[in-house]
DNA sequence: TTTATAGGAATGAATATTCATTCCGTTTTT
DNA sequence: AAAAACGGAATGAATATTCATTCCTATAAA
């Protein structure tokens, strides 16, 4: 009696989920590489190997698609940063955790951070997307504010510090994606040190 | 005899030059604010207070327009960095010169650096634009290479160092443009120090 | 000095193209 | 066999580009 129902759920979900995910994956890559406006729905459909109409079975329109994608990855990134955050550790170790989070997230979701960064102030983002993004910023702001109070972080507005780290890191990662640099452990360790020196308090 | 001819040149030139410049100015602002693909020719025409067709008197098409703009400002930026470069001074002073160059250039040409940054790897850039841009990078690479040889700059690939500085600075400038931060001398001095600490060799 | 004319610049309506979205016949799943 | 999911051609709106016409300004003619 229950077996058919289980089977139904079991087989139905993957089919649609897979197709939906194919669309999201293709959209992520194309949006990151060419930007929202330069990416057409037919392009996404072709890349995802689905018909153009199929995209509209899963997303009401192009804007819903991009906002879904944006919120999905912002949330995921936020979770990556928060997971196992060493609340009790020293500031340097906390910074390491955040920085490693960026690297891990970028490795696992190739174009995601770049997509987020390049679309952060886009005109088509809805309230939900903006809110998710401000949550993300808040995590980072909290870190820097606490660090400044401890006298361990440079006295600059947290927004400025975030911009320096993020801007720098993502610009660098673009070079890696394009193949101009190789993401060796050595390079990444050096970059972390560089970013840390950019934000820490120097006596 | 000669007076009429002088008059002719004097009055004719400004008319056409001004119109072309109006178009370029409007295009710069709109491309920086909305990106190439989200900016329509009629938008540019309206902003520049010219007819849409007039734009095609000066530029063969939208891509030629954006490439002209790109090359113009990359060249100008390059010149800003090179002008009065203190060849003989210490590395910190040279860095200061370059950093001040970024700031001065950004102040004088509001949207230019941001436009350059956001369109640096765009699909529509032609060979000329890419070449101009690589010249720009070379100036910065030379600086960092020399600094590394003197043991004054961190041992990271120059491209990585450039990415960190530029990415950080431009991300920050975006915040200023959006109004989230104010470009006080204090802030800028702090950011310069932060960037310097990011790239210099720490013993 | 005034009036006519030429030629380049500018215009914006008209056209061609591109793209998001819809629709419907086909295929797949149940 | 019925229902759901798909695909991709068709549609209409938005956009880049063209072009016939108008407008200016500077010279030529009167």
PDB file of N, CA and C in Angstrom, chain B residues 70-112:
ATOM      1  N   UNK B  70      36.024  53.085 -23.246  1.00  0.00           N
ATOM      2  CA  UNK B  70      36.930  52.263 -22.437  1.00  0.00           C
ATOM      3  C   UNK B  70      38.383  52.653 -22.684  1.00  0.00           C
ATOM      4  N   UNK B  71      38.752  52.714 -23.939  1.00  0.00           N
ATOM      5  CA  UNK B  71      40.134  53.032 -24.254  1.00  0.00           C
ATOM      6  C   UNK B  71      40.499  54.445 -23.815  1.00  0.00           C
ATOM      7  N   UNK B  72      39.573  55.350 -23.997  1.00  0.00           N
ATOM      8  CA  UNK B  72      39.838  56.721 -23.592  1.00  0.00           C
ATOM      9  C   UNK B  72      40.195  56.806 -22.119  1.00  0.00           C
ATOM     10  N   UNK B  73      39.402  56.182 -21.298  1.00  0.00           N
ATOM     11  CA  UNK B  73      39.631  56.323 -19.860  1.00  0.00           C
ATOM     12  C   UNK B  73      40.772  55.456 -19.360  1.00  0.00           C
ATOM     13  N   UNK B  74      40.980  54.325 -19.975  1.00  0.00           N
ATOM     14  CA  UNK B  74      42.140  53.524 -19.576  1.00  0.00           C
ATOM     15  C   UNK B  74      43.415  54.310 -19.868  1.00  0.00           C
ATOM     16  N   UNK B  75      43.459  54.914 -21.029  1.00  0.00           N
ATOM     17  CA  UNK B  75      44.629  55.707 -21.395  1.00  0.00           C
ATOM     18  C   UNK B  75      44.818  56.876 -20.436  1.00  0.00           C
ATOM     19  N   UNK B  76      43.729  57.537 -20.151  1.00  0.00           N
ATOM     20  CA  UNK B  76      43.803  58.683 -19.250  1.00  0.00           C
ATOM     21  C   UNK B  76      44.281  58.258 -17.862  1.00  0.00           C
ATOM     22  N   UNK B  77      43.802  57.125 -17.431  1.00  0.00           N
ATOM     23  CA  UNK B  77      44.193  56.638 -16.112  1.00  0.00           C
ATOM     24  C   UNK B  77      45.683  56.294 -16.105  1.00  0.00           C
ATOM     25  N   UNK B  78      46.092  55.635 -17.150  1.00  0.00           N
ATOM     26  CA  UNK B  78      47.501  55.281 -17.307  1.00  0.00           C
ATOM     27  C   UNK B  78      48.349  56.551 -17.227  1.00  0.00           C
ATOM     28  N   UNK B  79      47.916  57.571 -17.940  1.00  0.00           N
ATOM     29  CA  UNK B  79      48.676  58.826 -17.937  1.00  0.00           C
ATOM     30  C   UNK B  79      48.704  59.455 -16.549  1.00  0.00           C
ATOM     31  N   UNK B  80      47.584  59.371 -15.860  1.00  0.00           N
ATOM     32  CA  UNK B  80      47.540  59.918 -14.504  1.00  0.00           C
ATOM     33  C   UNK B  80      48.561  59.230 -13.604  1.00  0.00           C
ATOM     34  N   UNK B  81      48.656  57.905 -13.745  1.00  0.00           N
ATOM     35  CA  UNK B  81      49.599  57.171 -12.902  1.00  0.00           C
ATOM     36  C   UNK B  81      51.043  57.491 -13.270  1.00  0.00           C
ATOM     37  N   UNK B  82      51.267  57.684 -14.557  1.00  0.00           N
ATOM     38  CA  UNK B  82      52.648  57.888 -15.008  1.00  0.00           C
ATOM     39  C   UNK B  82      53.139  59.314 -14.776  1.00  0.00           C
ATOM     40  N   UNK B  83      52.214  60.263 -14.814  1.00  0.00           N
ATOM     41  CA  UNK B  83      52.581  61.670 -14.674  1.00  0.00           C
ATOM     42  C   UNK B  83      53.291  61.911 -13.347  1.00  0.00           C
ATOM     43  N   UNK B  84      54.472  62.490 -13.426  1.00  0.00           N
ATOM     44  CA  UNK B  84      55.255  62.848 -12.228  1.00  0.00           C
ATOM     45  C   UNK B  84      55.587  61.647 -11.352  1.00  0.00           C
ATOM     46  N   UNK B  85      55.674  60.485 -11.956  1.00  0.00           N
ATOM     47  CA  UNK B  85      56.009  59.304 -11.157  1.00  0.00           C
ATOM     48  C   UNK B  85      57.398  59.464 -10.560  1.00  0.00           C
ATOM     49  N   UNK B  86      57.541  59.303  -9.249  1.00  0.00           N
ATOM     50  CA  UNK B  86      58.835  59.530  -8.595  1.00  0.00           C
ATOM     51  C   UNK B  86      59.777  58.342  -8.771  1.00  0.00           C
ATOM     52  N   UNK B  87      60.366  58.261  -9.941  1.00  0.00           N
ATOM     53  CA  UNK B  87      61.244  57.141 -10.289  1.00  0.00           C
ATOM     54  C   UNK B  87      62.306  56.882  -9.226  1.00  0.00           C
ATOM     55  N   UNK B  88      62.817  57.990  -8.705  1.00  0.00           N
ATOM     56  CA  UNK B  88      63.994  57.867  -7.840  1.00  0.00           C
ATOM     57  C   UNK B  88      63.642  57.712  -6.359  1.00  0.00           C
ATOM     58  N   UNK B  89      62.373  57.877  -6.061  1.00  0.00           N
ATOM     59  CA  UNK B  89      61.994  57.868  -4.643  1.00  0.00           C
ATOM     60  C   UNK B  89      61.896  56.448  -4.095  1.00  0.00           C
ATOM     61  N   UNK B  90      61.633  56.363  -2.803  1.00  0.00           N
ATOM     62  CA  UNK B  90      61.468  55.066  -2.157  1.00  0.00           C
ATOM     63  C   UNK B  90      60.144  54.435  -2.548  1.00  0.00           C
ATOM     64  N   UNK B  91      60.034  53.169  -2.241  1.00  0.00           N
ATOM     65  CA  UNK B  91      58.870  52.406  -2.688  1.00  0.00           C
ATOM     66  C   UNK B  91      57.579  52.907  -2.043  1.00  0.00           C
ATOM     67  N   UNK B  92      57.669  53.316  -0.790  1.00  0.00           N
ATOM     68  CA  UNK B  92      56.457  53.784  -0.121  1.00  0.00           C
ATOM     69  C   UNK B  92      55.933  55.051  -0.793  1.00  0.00           C
ATOM     70  N   UNK B  93      56.866  55.896  -1.177  1.00  0.00           N
ATOM     71  CA  UNK B  93      56.440  57.133  -1.829  1.00  0.00           C
ATOM     72  C   UNK B  93      55.861  56.841  -3.205  1.00  0.00           C
ATOM     73  N   UNK B  94      56.448  55.878  -3.887  1.00  0.00           N
ATOM     74  CA  UNK B  94      55.909  55.494  -5.200  1.00  0.00           C
ATOM     75  C   UNK B  94      54.496  54.940  -5.039  1.00  0.00           C
ATOM     76  N   UNK B  95      54.335  54.126  -4.027  1.00  0.00           N
ATOM     77  CA  UNK B  95      53.004  53.588  -3.770  1.00  0.00           C
ATOM     78  C   UNK B  95      52.012  54.726  -3.507  1.00  0.00           C
ATOM     79  N   UNK B  96      52.463  55.658  -2.707  1.00  0.00           N
ATOM     80  CA  UNK B  96      51.614  56.813  -2.412  1.00  0.00           C
ATOM     81  C   UNK B  96      51.209  57.534  -3.704  1.00  0.00           C
ATOM     82  N   UNK B  97      52.176  57.695  -4.578  1.00  0.00           N
ATOM     83  CA  UNK B  97      51.880  58.356  -5.852  1.00  0.00           C
ATOM     84  C   UNK B  97      50.797  57.600  -6.631  1.00  0.00           C
ATOM     85  N   UNK B  98      50.956  56.299  -6.719  1.00  0.00           N
ATOM     86  CA  UNK B  98      49.979  55.498  -7.454  1.00  0.00           C
ATOM     87  C   UNK B  98      48.606  55.558  -6.791  1.00  0.00           C
ATOM     88  N   UNK B  99      48.609  55.447  -5.494  1.00  0.00           N
ATOM     89  CA  UNK B  99      47.337  55.450  -4.779  1.00  0.00           C
ATOM     90  C   UNK B  99      46.638  56.800  -4.911  1.00  0.00           C
ATOM     91  N   UNK B 100      47.413  57.859  -4.744  1.00  0.00           N
ATOM     92  CA  UNK B 100      46.831  59.185  -4.931  1.00  0.00           C
ATOM     93  C   UNK B 100      46.324  59.360  -6.351  1.00  0.00           C
ATOM     94  N   UNK B 101      47.050  58.746  -7.292  1.00  0.00           N
ATOM     95  CA  UNK B 101      46.609  58.790  -8.689  1.00  0.00           C
ATOM     96  C   UNK B 101      45.218  58.193  -8.838  1.00  0.00           C
ATOM     97  N   UNK B 102      44.997  57.061  -8.209  1.00  0.00           N
ATOM     98  CA  UNK B 102      43.665  56.437  -8.248  1.00  0.00           C
ATOM     99  C   UNK B 102      42.622  57.392  -7.697  1.00  0.00           C
ATOM    100  N   UNK B 103      42.948  57.995  -6.577  1.00  0.00           N
ATOM    101  CA  UNK B 103      41.978  58.884  -5.938  1.00  0.00           C
ATOM    102  C   UNK B 103      41.710  60.117  -6.796  1.00  0.00           C
ATOM    103  N   UNK B 104      42.797  60.714  -7.269  1.00  0.00           N
ATOM    104  CA  UNK B 104      42.641  61.914  -8.079  1.00  0.00           C
ATOM    105  C   UNK B 104      41.816  61.595  -9.331  1.00  0.00           C
ATOM    106  N   UNK B 105      42.189  60.513  -9.972  1.00  0.00           N
ATOM    107  CA  UNK B 105      41.479  60.124 -11.195  1.00  0.00           C
ATOM    108  C   UNK B 105      39.997  59.894 -10.912  1.00  0.00           C
ATOM    109  N   UNK B 106      39.728  59.231  -9.821  1.00  0.00           N
ATOM    110  CA  UNK B 106      38.332  58.964  -9.477  1.00  0.00           C
ATOM    111  C   UNK B 106      37.580  60.252  -9.185  1.00  0.00           C
ATOM    112  N   UNK B 107      38.251  61.197  -8.546  1.00  0.00           N
ATOM    113  CA  UNK B 107      37.583  62.464  -8.267  1.00  0.00           C
ATOM    114  C   UNK B 107      37.319  63.253  -9.528  1.00  0.00           C
ATOM    115  N   UNK B 108      38.280  63.203 -10.437  1.00  0.00           N
ATOM    116  CA  UNK B 108      38.128  63.993 -11.654  1.00  0.00           C
ATOM    117  C   UNK B 108      37.158  63.352 -12.644  1.00  0.00           C
ATOM    118  N   UNK B 109      37.101  62.040 -12.614  1.00  0.00           N
ATOM    119  CA  UNK B 109      36.240  61.351 -13.581  1.00  0.00           C
ATOM    120  C   UNK B 109      35.383  60.341 -12.845  1.00  0.00           C
ATOM    121  N   UNK B 110      34.490  60.937 -12.127  1.00  0.00           N
ATOM    122  CA  UNK B 110      33.545  60.237 -11.291  1.00  0.00           C
ATOM    123  C   UNK B 110      33.348  58.738 -11.552  1.00  0.00           C
ATOM    124  N   UNK B 111      32.781  58.401 -12.683  1.00  0.00           N
ATOM    125  CA  UNK B 111      32.412  57.010 -12.906  1.00  0.00           C
ATOM    126  C   UNK B 111      33.455  56.208 -13.664  1.00  0.00           C
ATOM    127  N   UNK B 112      34.543  56.849 -14.022  1.00  0.00           N
ATOM    128  CA  UNK B 112      35.431  56.203 -14.989  1.00  0.00           C
ATOM    129  C   UNK B 112      36.066  54.906 -14.484  1.00  0.00           C
TER     130      UNK B 112
END
